[in-house]
mmCIF file of C-alpha atoms and ligand atoms in Angstrom:
data_model
loop_
_atom_site.group_PDB
_atom_site.id
_atom_site.type_symbol
_atom_site.label_atom_id
_atom_site.label_comp_id
_atom_site.label_asym_id
_atom_site.label_seq_id
_atom_site.Cartn_x
_atom_site.Cartn_y
_atom_site.Cartn_z
ATOM 1 C CA MET A 1 0.000 0.000 0.000
ATOM 2 C CA ASN A 2 1.206 3.531 -0.749
ATOM 3 C CA PRO A 3 1.921 5.085 2.727
ATOM 4 C CA SER A 4 0.644 8.472 1.481
ATOM 5 C CA ASN A 5 -2.866 6.961 1.291
ATOM 6 C CA LEU A 6 -2.775 6.340 5.051
ATOM 7 C CA ILE A 7 -1.986 9.954 5.975
ATOM 8 C CA PRO A 8 -5.018 12.046 6.998
ATOM 9 C CA VAL A 9 -5.476 15.532 5.544
ATOM 10 C CA ALA A 10 -3.654 18.233 7.544
ATOM 11 C CA ASP A 11 -5.786 20.839 9.313
ATOM 12 C CA THR A 12 -5.774 24.427 8.050
ATOM 13 C CA LEU A 13 -3.365 26.662 9.982
ATOM 14 C CA THR A 14 -4.655 29.831 11.645
ATOM 15 C CA ALA A 15 -1.355 31.722 11.180
ATOM 16 C CA HIS A 16 1.760 31.377 9.025
ATOM 17 C CA TRP A 17 3.460 28.044 9.861
ATOM 18 C CA GLY A 18 6.662 29.903 10.807
ATOM 19 C CA TRP A 19 4.975 31.199 13.979
ATOM 20 C CA PHE A 20 4.243 27.689 15.235
ATOM 21 C CA GLN A 21 7.659 26.430 14.136
ATOM 22 C CA PHE A 22 9.344 29.280 16.022
ATOM 23 C CA LEU A 23 7.318 28.594 19.182
ATOM 24 C CA LEU A 24 7.959 24.830 18.916
ATOM 25 C CA MET A 25 11.705 25.392 18.570
ATOM 26 C CA LEU A 26 11.628 27.879 21.460
ATOM 27 C CA THR A 27 9.726 25.679 23.921
ATOM 28 C CA PHE A 28 10.830 22.106 23.120
ATOM 29 C CA PRO A 29 14.452 22.638 24.297
ATOM 30 C CA LEU A 30 13.036 24.018 27.581
ATOM 31 C CA HIS A 31 11.191 20.705 28.058
ATOM 32 C CA LEU A 32 14.427 18.889 27.199
ATOM 33 C CA LEU A 33 16.468 20.915 29.725
ATOM 34 C CA ALA A 34 13.957 20.209 32.522
ATOM 35 C CA MET A 35 13.764 16.522 31.519
ATOM 36 C CA ASN A 36 17.574 16.325 31.548
ATOM 37 C CA ALA A 37 17.789 17.921 34.994
ATOM 38 C CA MET A 38 15.140 15.488 36.261
ATOM 39 C CA LEU A 39 16.855 12.345 34.917
ATOM 40 C CA GLY A 40 20.338 13.511 35.999
ATOM 41 C CA THR A 41 19.109 14.350 39.499
ATOM 42 C CA ALA A 42 17.518 10.893 39.875
ATOM 43 C CA LEU A 43 20.668 9.157 38.547
ATOM 44 C CA ILE A 44 23.109 11.012 40.811
ATOM 45 C CA ALA A 45 20.848 10.695 43.874
ATOM 46 C CA PHE A 46 20.948 6.923 43.219
ATOM 47 C CA VAL A 47 24.700 6.736 42.535
ATOM 48 C CA ALA A 48 25.562 8.763 45.666
ATOM 49 C CA HIS A 49 24.117 5.926 47.810
ATOM 50 C CA PHE A 50 27.131 3.802 46.825
ATOM 51 C CA PHE A 51 29.718 6.263 48.208
ATOM 52 C CA PRO A 52 30.730 6.092 51.876
ATOM 53 C CA GLY A 53 30.450 9.292 53.927
ATOM 54 C CA GLN A 54 27.720 11.553 55.317
ATOM 55 C CA GLN A 55 28.242 14.165 52.568
ATOM 56 C CA TYR A 56 26.959 11.673 49.965
ATOM 57 C CA ARG A 57 23.843 10.887 52.070
ATOM 58 C CA ASP A 58 23.248 14.642 52.331
ATOM 59 C CA LEU A 59 23.783 15.039 48.592
ATOM 60 C CA SER A 60 21.128 12.381 47.835
ATOM 61 C CA HIS A 61 18.834 14.075 50.346
ATOM 62 C CA GLY A 62 19.407 17.520 48.773
ATOM 63 C CA LEU A 63 18.637 16.073 45.328
ATOM 64 C CA ALA A 64 15.567 14.239 46.691
ATOM 65 C CA LYS A 65 14.127 17.639 47.649
ATOM 66 C CA ALA A 66 14.602 19.013 44.110
ATOM 67 C CA LEU A 67 13.240 15.991 42.211
ATOM 68 C CA PRO A 68 9.445 16.481 42.630
ATOM 69 C CA PHE A 69 9.813 20.078 41.353
ATOM 70 C CA LEU A 70 11.780 18.862 38.339
ATOM 71 C CA VAL A 71 9.113 16.267 37.465
ATOM 72 C CA ALA A 72 6.490 19.033 37.606
ATOM 73 C CA PHE A 73 8.622 21.371 35.443
ATOM 74 C CA THR A 74 9.255 18.620 32.879
ATOM 75 C CA VAL A 75 5.571 17.778 32.547
ATOM 76 C CA ASN A 76 4.443 21.424 32.383
ATOM 77 C CA LEU A 77 7.157 22.445 29.950
ATOM 78 C CA GLY A 78 6.111 19.464 27.792
ATOM 79 C CA VAL A 79 2.621 20.882 27.287
ATOM 80 C CA ALA A 80 3.689 23.867 25.132
ATOM 81 C CA PRO A 81 5.675 21.861 22.529
ATOM 82 C CA LEU A 82 2.914 19.221 22.544
ATOM 83 C CA LEU A 83 0.438 21.906 21.477
ATOM 84 C CA PHE A 84 2.710 23.360 18.785
ATOM 85 C CA VAL A 85 3.793 19.996 17.394
ATOM 86 C CA ASN A 86 0.106 19.043 17.182
ATOM 87 C CA VAL A 87 -0.727 22.219 15.276
ATOM 88 C CA LEU A 88 1.996 21.536 12.686
ATOM 89 C CA TYR A 89 2.071 17.734 12.575
ATOM 90 C CA GLY A 90 -1.181 16.754 14.347
ATOM 91 C CA HIS A 91 -2.466 14.510 11.530
ATOM 92 C CA LEU A 92 0.782 12.470 11.741
ATOM 93 C CA LEU A 93 1.213 12.505 15.513
ATOM 94 C CA TYR A 94 -2.422 11.587 16.221
ATOM 95 C CA THR A 95 -2.129 8.635 13.868
ATOM 96 C CA SER A 96 1.049 7.228 15.430
ATOM 97 C CA THR A 97 -0.437 7.897 18.886
ATOM 98 C CA VAL A 98 -3.509 5.816 18.034
ATOM 99 C CA LEU A 99 -1.340 2.985 16.681
ATOM 100 C CA MET A 100 0.507 2.801 20.040
ATOM 101 C CA GLY A 101 -2.460 3.977 22.130
ATOM 102 C CA LEU A 102 -2.030 1.390 24.915
ATOM 103 C CA PHE A 103 1.550 2.486 25.615
ATOM 104 C CA TRP A 104 0.730 6.170 25.164
ATOM 105 C CA LEU A 105 -2.110 6.025 27.707
ATOM 106 C CA ALA A 106 0.164 4.035 30.032
ATOM 107 C CA VAL A 107 2.412 7.137 30.270
ATOM 108 C CA ILE A 108 -0.095 8.775 32.638
ATOM 109 C CA PRO A 109 -0.193 6.024 35.341
ATOM 110 C CA ILE A 110 3.569 5.465 34.979
ATOM 111 C CA LEU A 111 4.206 9.184 35.527
ATOM 112 C CA ILE A 112 1.825 9.329 38.499
ATOM 113 C CA ILE A 113 3.605 6.370 40.152
ATOM 114 C CA ALA A 114 7.058 7.888 39.459
ATOM 115 C CA TYR A 115 5.932 11.275 40.824
ATOM 116 C CA TYR A 116 4.461 9.672 43.962
ATOM 117 C CA LEU A 117 7.631 7.629 44.546
ATOM 118 C CA ALA A 118 9.734 10.792 44.109
ATOM 119 C CA TYR A 119 7.736 12.372 46.965
ATOM 120 C CA ILE A 120 8.168 9.244 49.119
ATOM 121 C CA TYR A 121 11.923 9.357 48.460
ATOM 122 C CA ASP A 122 11.979 13.023 49.514
ATOM 123 C CA PHE A 123 9.650 13.003 52.551
ATOM 124 C CA SER A 124 10.781 9.607 53.943
ATOM 125 C CA PHE A 125 14.469 9.957 53.059
ATOM 126 C CA LYS A 126 15.811 9.414 56.605
ATOM 127 C CA ARG A 127 13.315 6.665 57.468
ATOM 128 C CA LEU A 128 14.083 4.742 54.252
ATOM 129 C CA GLY A 129 17.847 4.681 54.911
ATOM 130 C CA ASN A 130 19.656 2.628 52.283
ATOM 131 C CA ALA A 131 16.352 1.160 51.018
ATOM 132 C CA GLY A 132 15.867 4.635 49.526
ATOM 133 C CA MET A 133 18.247 3.645 46.718
ATOM 134 C CA PHE A 134 15.684 1.122 45.431
ATOM 135 C CA VAL A 135 12.940 3.743 45.480
ATOM 136 C CA ILE A 136 14.997 6.256 43.483
ATOM 137 C CA LEU A 137 16.137 3.510 41.094
ATOM 138 C CA LEU A 138 12.496 2.674 40.412
ATOM 139 C CA VAL A 139 11.725 6.380 39.814
ATOM 140 C CA LEU A 140 14.621 6.577 37.332
ATOM 141 C CA LEU A 141 13.563 3.417 35.461
ATOM 142 C CA LEU A 142 9.936 4.555 35.213
ATOM 143 C CA LEU A 143 10.994 7.969 33.863
ATOM 144 C CA LEU A 144 13.317 6.296 31.337
ATOM 145 C CA LEU A 145 10.362 4.157 30.253
ATOM 146 C CA VAL A 146 8.296 7.305 29.623
ATOM 147 C CA GLY A 147 11.143 8.652 27.458
ATOM 148 C CA PHE A 148 11.165 5.353 25.512
ATOM 149 C CA VAL A 149 7.438 5.660 24.787
ATOM 150 C CA PHE A 150 8.034 9.231 23.531
ATOM 151 C CA SER A 151 10.913 8.120 21.275
ATOM 152 C CA ASN A 152 8.657 5.408 19.817
ATOM 153 C CA ASN A 153 5.920 7.887 19.043
ATOM 154 C CA MET A 154 8.202 10.622 17.673
ATOM 155 C CA SER A 155 9.960 8.131 15.373
ATOM 156 C CA MET A 156 6.731 6.384 14.270
ATOM 157 C CA MET A 157 4.986 9.653 13.334
ATOM 158 C CA ILE A 158 7.691 10.332 10.723
ATOM 159 C CA ALA A 159 7.562 6.793 9.286
ATOM 160 C CA PRO A 160 4.123 6.400 7.637
ATOM 161 C CA SER A 161 5.441 3.317 5.800
ATOM 162 C CA SER A 162 5.326 1.470 9.155
ATOM 163 C CA TRP A 163 1.674 2.307 9.771
ATOM 164 C CA GLU A 164 0.145 -0.442 7.653
ATOM 165 C CA ARG A 165 1.120 -2.908 10.402
ATOM 166 C CA TRP A 166 -2.072 -1.645 12.063
ATOM 167 C CA PHE A 167 -4.183 -3.766 9.669
ATOM 168 C CA ALA A 168 -2.632 -6.912 11.191
ATOM 169 C CA THR A 169 -2.431 -5.555 14.774
ATOM 170 C CA PRO A 170 -5.223 -3.056 15.359
ATOM 171 C CA GLY A 171 -5.229 -3.106 19.192
ATOM 172 C CA GLY A 172 -3.132 0.026 19.784
ATOM 173 C CA SER A 173 -0.166 -2.086 20.845
ATOM 174 C CA LEU A 174 2.311 -1.205 18.091
ATOM 175 C CA LEU A 175 5.766 0.094 18.947
ATOM 176 C CA ASN A 176 8.401 1.149 16.449
ATOM 177 C CA LEU A 177 10.958 -1.495 17.426
ATOM 178 C CA ALA A 178 11.844 -2.577 13.866
ATOM 179 C CA ASP A 179 12.899 0.979 12.958
ATOM 180 C CA PRO A 180 16.730 0.971 12.704
ATOM 181 C CA THR A 181 16.908 4.541 14.090
ATOM 182 C CA LEU A 182 14.860 3.901 17.251
ATOM 183 C CA LEU A 183 17.450 2.459 19.631
ATOM 184 C CA ALA A 184 20.217 4.829 18.498
ATOM 185 C CA ARG A 185 17.828 7.796 18.740
ATOM 186 C CA TYR A 186 16.661 6.839 22.232
ATOM 187 C CA LEU A 187 20.190 6.163 23.510
ATOM 188 C CA HIS A 188 21.385 9.438 21.969
ATOM 189 C CA MET A 189 18.552 11.270 23.776
ATOM 190 C CA ILE A 190 19.162 9.531 27.097
ATOM 191 C CA THR A 191 22.981 9.770 27.037
ATOM 192 C CA GLY A 192 22.634 13.498 26.366
ATOM 193 C CA ALA A 193 19.916 13.840 29.011
ATOM 194 C CA LEU A 194 21.970 12.154 31.738
ATOM 195 C CA ALA A 195 25.072 14.175 30.780
ATOM 196 C CA VAL A 196 23.237 17.512 30.881
ATOM 197 C CA GLY A 197 21.472 16.284 34.027
ATOM 198 C CA GLY A 198 24.891 15.801 35.648
ATOM 199 C CA LEU A 199 25.750 19.389 34.742
ATOM 200 C CA CYS A 200 22.473 20.588 36.303
ATOM 201 C CA VAL A 201 23.347 18.699 39.504
ATOM 202 C CA SER A 202 26.764 20.423 39.580
ATOM 203 C CA LEU A 203 25.110 23.820 39.171
ATOM 204 C CA TYR A 204 22.540 23.004 41.872
ATOM 205 C CA ALA A 205 25.293 21.813 44.229
ATOM 206 C CA GLN A 206 27.440 24.888 43.542
ATOM 207 C CA VAL A 207 24.623 27.427 43.955
ATOM 208 C CA VAL A 208 21.991 25.917 46.279
ATOM 209 C CA LEU A 209 23.999 23.529 48.463
ATOM 210 C CA LYS A 210 26.944 25.915 48.955
ATOM 211 C CA ARG A 211 26.208 26.289 52.705
ATOM 212 C CA GLN A 212 27.367 22.665 53.088
ATOM 213 C CA PRO A 213 30.833 22.836 51.425
ATOM 214 C CA LEU A 214 31.543 19.071 51.548
ATOM 215 C CA VAL A 215 28.156 18.226 50.039
ATOM 216 C CA ALA A 216 28.544 20.929 47.378
ATOM 217 C CA GLU A 217 32.011 19.644 46.495
ATOM 218 C CA ALA A 218 30.722 16.060 46.182
ATOM 219 C CA GLY A 219 27.821 17.223 43.978
ATOM 220 C CA VAL A 220 30.029 19.283 41.651
ATOM 221 C CA ARG A 221 32.565 16.456 41.325
ATOM 222 C CA ILE A 222 30.082 13.628 40.582
ATOM 223 C CA GLY A 223 27.947 15.905 38.362
ATOM 224 C CA MET A 224 30.851 17.128 36.224
ATOM 225 C CA GLN A 225 32.307 13.616 35.897
ATOM 226 C CA CYS A 226 28.897 12.360 34.791
ATOM 227 C CA PHE A 227 28.663 15.229 32.268
ATOM 228 C CA SER A 228 32.158 14.850 30.828
ATOM 229 C CA TRP A 229 32.313 11.045 30.479
ATOM 230 C CA LEU A 230 28.799 10.759 29.055
ATOM 231 C CA THR A 231 29.530 13.594 26.587
ATOM 232 C CA LEU A 232 32.617 11.683 25.488
ATOM 233 C CA LEU A 233 30.456 8.563 25.051
ATOM 234 C CA GLN A 234 27.957 10.708 23.153
ATOM 235 C CA LEU A 235 30.512 11.245 20.375
ATOM 236 C CA VAL A 236 30.157 7.501 19.681
ATOM 237 C CA VAL A 237 26.390 7.211 20.283
ATOM 238 C CA GLY A 238 25.663 10.399 18.281
ATOM 239 C CA THR A 239 27.742 9.134 15.351
ATOM 240 C CA TRP A 240 25.874 5.816 15.510
ATOM 241 C CA PHE A 241 22.529 7.685 15.408
ATOM 242 C CA LEU A 242 23.703 9.734 12.424
ATOM 243 C CA LEU A 243 24.731 6.559 10.573
ATOM 244 C CA THR A 244 21.321 4.908 11.102
ATOM 245 C CA LEU A 245 19.626 7.762 9.188
ATOM 246 C CA THR A 246 18.691 7.219 5.546
ATOM 247 C CA PRO A 247 21.344 8.500 3.075
ATOM 248 C CA GLU A 248 19.026 11.352 1.953
ATOM 249 C CA VAL A 249 18.600 12.609 5.538
ATOM 250 C CA LEU A 250 22.278 12.086 6.410
ATOM 251 C CA LYS A 251 23.260 14.110 3.323
ATOM 252 C CA ARG A 252 21.438 17.158 4.771
ATOM 253 C CA PHE A 253 24.120 17.377 7.484
ATOM 254 C CA MET A 254 27.005 16.769 5.065
ATOM 255 C CA GLY A 255 26.504 19.825 2.870
ATOM 256 C CA GLY A 256 23.138 18.902 1.284
ATOM 257 C CA ASP A 257 21.333 21.555 3.334
ATOM 258 C CA THR A 258 23.333 24.637 4.354
ATOM 259 C CA LEU A 259 21.404 25.324 7.568
ATOM 260 C CA ALA A 260 21.419 21.670 8.735
ATOM 261 C CA THR A 261 25.154 21.426 8.008
ATOM 262 C CA ALA A 262 25.784 24.646 9.949
ATOM 263 C CA TYR A 263 23.825 23.259 12.942
ATOM 264 C CA PHE A 264 25.880 20.072 12.790
ATOM 265 C CA GLY A 265 29.236 21.891 12.519
ATOM 266 C CA ALA A 266 28.422 24.371 15.294
ATOM 267 C CA GLY A 267 26.998 21.571 17.469
ATOM 268 C CA LEU A 268 30.146 19.490 17.097
ATOM 269 C CA LEU A 269 32.398 22.459 17.966
ATOM 270 C CA LEU A 270 30.281 23.307 21.022
ATOM 271 C CA ALA A 271 30.302 19.649 22.153
ATOM 272 C CA LEU A 272 34.130 19.573 21.929
ATOM 273 C CA ALA A 273 34.343 22.856 23.850
ATOM 274 C CA THR A 274 32.078 21.453 26.620
ATOM 275 C CA LEU A 275 34.450 18.489 26.939
ATOM 276 C CA VAL A 276 37.326 20.866 27.687
ATOM 277 C CA THR A 277 35.389 22.948 30.242
ATOM 278 C CA GLY A 278 33.677 19.812 31.603
ATOM 279 C CA PHE A 279 36.873 17.911 32.415
ATOM 280 C CA ARG A 280 38.256 21.150 33.946
ATOM 281 C CA ARG A 281 35.128 21.284 36.159
ATOM 282 C CA GLN A 282 34.234 24.813 35.002
ATOM 283 C CA VAL A 283 30.539 24.600 35.803
ATOM 284 C CA LEU A 284 29.292 28.004 34.635
ATOM 285 C CA ALA A 285 31.324 28.030 31.417
ATOM 286 C CA THR A 286 29.964 24.556 30.613
ATOM 287 C CA VAL A 287 26.387 25.716 31.265
ATOM 288 C CA TRP A 288 26.819 28.670 28.866
ATOM 289 C CA LEU A 289 28.068 26.311 26.150
ATOM 290 C CA THR A 290 25.501 23.579 26.792
ATOM 291 C CA VAL A 291 22.284 25.637 26.581
ATOM 292 C CA PRO A 292 22.927 26.711 22.945
ATOM 293 C CA LEU A 293 24.121 23.153 22.238
ATOM 294 C CA VAL A 294 20.751 21.723 23.362
ATOM 295 C CA TYR A 295 19.004 24.254 21.089
ATOM 296 C CA LEU A 296 21.214 23.295 18.126
ATOM 297 C CA MET A 297 20.555 19.574 18.704
ATOM 298 C CA SER A 298 16.790 20.282 18.777
ATOM 299 C CA PHE A 299 17.120 22.111 15.425
ATOM 300 C CA MET A 300 19.022 19.104 14.022
ATOM 301 C CA ARG A 301 16.328 16.752 15.308
ATOM 302 C CA ASP A 302 13.727 18.926 13.565
ATOM 303 C CA SER A 303 15.724 18.733 10.349
ATOM 304 C CA VAL A 304 15.722 14.913 10.671
ATOM 305 C CA ARG A 305 11.911 15.072 10.990
ATOM 306 C CA SER A 306 11.603 17.305 7.890
ATOM 307 C CA GLY A 307 13.958 14.990 5.974
ATOM 308 C CA TYR A 308 11.927 11.854 6.751
ATOM 309 C CA LEU A 309 8.638 13.598 5.990
ATOM 310 C CA ALA A 310 9.863 15.243 2.758
ATOM 311 C CA PRO A 311 8.194 12.643 0.470
ATOM 312 C CA TYR A 312 4.869 13.008 2.313
ATOM 313 C CA PHE A 313 4.379 16.375 3.952
ATOM 314 C CA ASP A 314 5.697 19.908 4.283
ATOM 315 C CA PRO A 315 4.048 22.203 6.887
ATOM 316 C CA ALA A 316 5.007 25.221 4.743
ATOM 317 C CA LYS A 317 2.518 24.001 2.099
ATOM 318 C CA VAL A 318 -0.503 23.669 4.423
ATOM 319 C CA SER A 319 -3.295 26.120 3.639
ATOM 320 C CA VAL A 320 -3.525 29.098 6.001
ATOM 321 C CA SER A 321 -6.660 30.964 7.061
ATOM 322 C CA VAL A 322 -5.348 33.722 9.285
ATOM 323 C CA GLN A 323 -7.204 34.318 12.566
ATOM 324 C CA TRP A 324 -5.298 36.929 14.496
ATOM 325 C CA SER A 325 -7.419 36.967 17.661
ATOM 326 C CA PRO A 326 -6.366 33.466 18.999
ATOM 327 C CA LEU A 327 -2.704 34.254 18.284
ATOM 328 C CA LEU A 328 -2.990 37.658 19.926
ATOM 329 C CA LEU A 329 -4.729 36.152 22.975
ATOM 330 C CA PHE A 330 -1.989 33.525 23.174
ATOM 331 C CA LEU A 331 0.807 36.126 22.975
ATOM 332 C CA ILE A 332 -0.863 38.319 25.625
ATOM 333 C CA SER A 333 -1.270 35.288 27.967
ATOM 334 C CA LEU A 334 2.338 34.289 27.286
ATOM 335 C CA VAL A 335 3.716 37.726 28.216
ATOM 336 C CA GLY A 336 1.365 37.921 31.252
ATOM 337 C CA GLY A 337 2.350 34.391 32.358
ATOM 338 C CA LEU A 338 6.069 35.128 31.999
ATOM 339 C CA ALA A 339 5.695 38.366 33.960
ATOM 340 C CA LEU A 340 3.906 36.415 36.724
ATOM 341 C CA VAL A 341 6.682 33.785 36.867
ATOM 342 C CA VAL A 342 9.367 36.520 37.050
ATOM 343 C CA TRP A 343 7.395 38.267 39.826
ATOM 344 C CA MET A 344 7.103 34.972 41.792
ATOM 345 C CA LEU A 345 10.842 34.314 41.420
ATOM 346 C CA MET A 346 11.573 37.841 42.667
ATOM 347 C CA GLN A 347 9.456 37.151 45.781
ATOM 348 C CA LEU A 348 11.513 34.059 46.682
ATOM 349 C CA PRO A 349 14.443 35.751 48.498
ATOM 350 C CA SER A 350 12.152 37.790 50.795
ATOM 351 C CA LEU A 351 10.002 34.702 51.521
ATOM 352 C CA LYS A 352 13.118 32.690 52.379
ATOM 353 C CA LYS A 353 14.334 35.508 54.668
ATOM 354 C CA SER A 354 11.040 35.673 56.573
ATOM 355 C CA ALA A 355 10.919 31.837 56.844
ATOM 356 C CA ARG A 356 14.411 31.897 58.418
ATOM 357 C CA GLN A 357 13.350 34.620 60.905
ATOM 358 C CA ASP A 358 10.300 32.514 61.942
HETATM 359 C C1 HEM B 401 8.297 13.165 32.701
HETATM 360 C C2 HEM B 401 8.805 12.287 31.879
HETATM 361 C C3 HEM B 401 9.177 12.609 30.462
HETATM 362 C C4 HEM B 401 10.318 12.228 29.852
HETATM 363 C C5 HEM B 401 11.432 11.397 30.475
HETATM 364 C C6 HEM B 401 10.281 12.757 28.509
HETATM 365 C C7 HEM B 401 11.267 12.565 27.572
HETATM 366 C C8 HEM B 401 11.193 12.935 26.266
HETATM 367 C C9 HEM B 401 12.118 12.535 25.237
HETATM 368 C C10 HEM B 401 13.319 11.615 25.437
HETATM 369 C C11 HEM B 401 11.711 13.086 24.079
HETATM 370 C C12 HEM B 401 12.371 12.950 22.708
HETATM 371 C C13 HEM B 401 11.859 11.737 22.002
HETATM 372 C C14 HEM B 401 12.510 11.576 20.651
HETATM 373 O O1 HEM B 401 12.401 12.462 19.821
HETATM 374 O O2 HEM B 401 13.119 10.524 20.403
HETATM 375 C C15 HEM B 401 10.534 13.857 24.365
HETATM 376 C C16 HEM B 401 9.835 14.569 23.428
HETATM 377 C C17 HEM B 401 8.672 15.243 23.703
HETATM 378 N N1 HEM B 401 8.060 15.363 24.929
HETATM 379 FE FE1 HEM B 401 8.663 14.558 26.685
HETATM 380 N N2 HEM B 401 9.143 13.458 28.327
HETATM 381 C C18 HEM B 401 8.412 13.383 29.494
HETATM 382 C C19 HEM B 401 7.148 13.910 29.714
HETATM 383 C C20 HEM B 401 6.455 14.661 28.783
HETATM 384 C C21 HEM B 401 5.113 15.175 28.985
HETATM 385 C C22 HEM B 401 4.230 14.886 30.195
HETATM 386 C C23 HEM B 401 4.805 15.893 27.879
HETATM 387 C C24 HEM B 401 3.549 16.638 27.547
HETATM 388 C C25 HEM B 401 2.766 17.164 28.429
HETATM 389 C C26 HEM B 401 5.921 15.823 26.964
HETATM 390 C C27 HEM B 401 6.002 16.414 25.731
HETATM 391 C C28 HEM B 401 6.926 16.110 24.766
HETATM 392 C C29 HEM B 401 6.830 16.512 23.384
HETATM 393 C C30 HEM B 401 5.709 17.344 22.782
HETATM 394 C C31 HEM B 401 7.929 15.974 22.719
HETATM 395 C C32 HEM B 401 8.275 16.089 21.222
HETATM 396 C C33 HEM B 401 8.383 17.472 20.702
HETATM 397 C C34 HEM B 401 8.771 17.485 19.250
HETATM 398 O O3 HEM B 401 8.833 16.433 18.605
HETATM 399 O O4 HEM B 401 9.001 18.588 18.704
HETATM 400 N N3 HEM B 401 6.902 15.067 27.554
HETATM 401 N N4 HEM B 401 10.238 13.754 25.708
#
């Protein structure tokens, strides 16, 4: 069957597609950064249980306190890109979501259990003692499972040729396991996530845990080692992912598409620079290099999506019927929401001061 016949008609856009593309590319890396911090925090809280010394217990405890917030940030920062990706690619994403509906719906109970366990790990840290390491391990594994479900969906939505399997298996239980890119893509995502997560832990230890110098030192050391060694490993995993792409898509990064090649070149240079600052344990310099690197990798990932969809779909060709009022309302709410968040953050120091006086 011709895969194009399986693709539903795309909905009309209410503004030029560039608006939605811009907002998707702005918000998705924010979800990634929060997700990375969440996974890295869970990993290092777990690993610290294996080190002898009170400072490592205190490090796990400090990270346990941050984890529930990071889960909430990851989920909330996932909503915005989910909306924008649905506007641009909804007819593809809805289809792949239906094909794997059982696993997709399972994300909600899995997340609820992981979130609940993260609170248990935080609130009962002292009572759990060393058993806490099994709780945090379970949290980490459940969150990694959620990431795996996402990688399946994001890779299946760009592979309409795999959809006809539904006629033989219509129960919503399809994954994308036969896709040669899936494992490399997922491992590339997770290696990067745990590396950047290690960097976030170092920053958290350096800034938030600085009143406990031994704990802060332990956090910076483990976090930067995690960042640097996993980034080194990423050179191998990333190359593997690149080589699993079809020749047409790979060619985009090798001069076939000027912008994609520029992303790749700049990304590689930034990754090498982070290795230097990472192994030197220069936390802030590494953060400044890593944030643009995460953005560049998201742009590359988007170029992979466009490359795979090129024979079937181009959002730039979808018909547009401009409705300014929803966009205007969205932009006003966005600015208002951001102002509110900034105001709340500015209130934090005075709240902390009055809590200490009480
Ligand atoms: C809390 C656990 C979560 C983890 C570990 C996680 C992890 C990931 C990973 C690894 C990807 C990339 C998949 C790939 O391209 O191969 C991804 C993409 C995505 N995630 Fe999450 N995610 C989580 C929760 C969520 C939630 C709750 C939402 C929505 C409310 C969400 C929204 C998205 C969206 C929209 C994308 C794709 C965006 C795009 O393709 O442009 N995520 N996530």
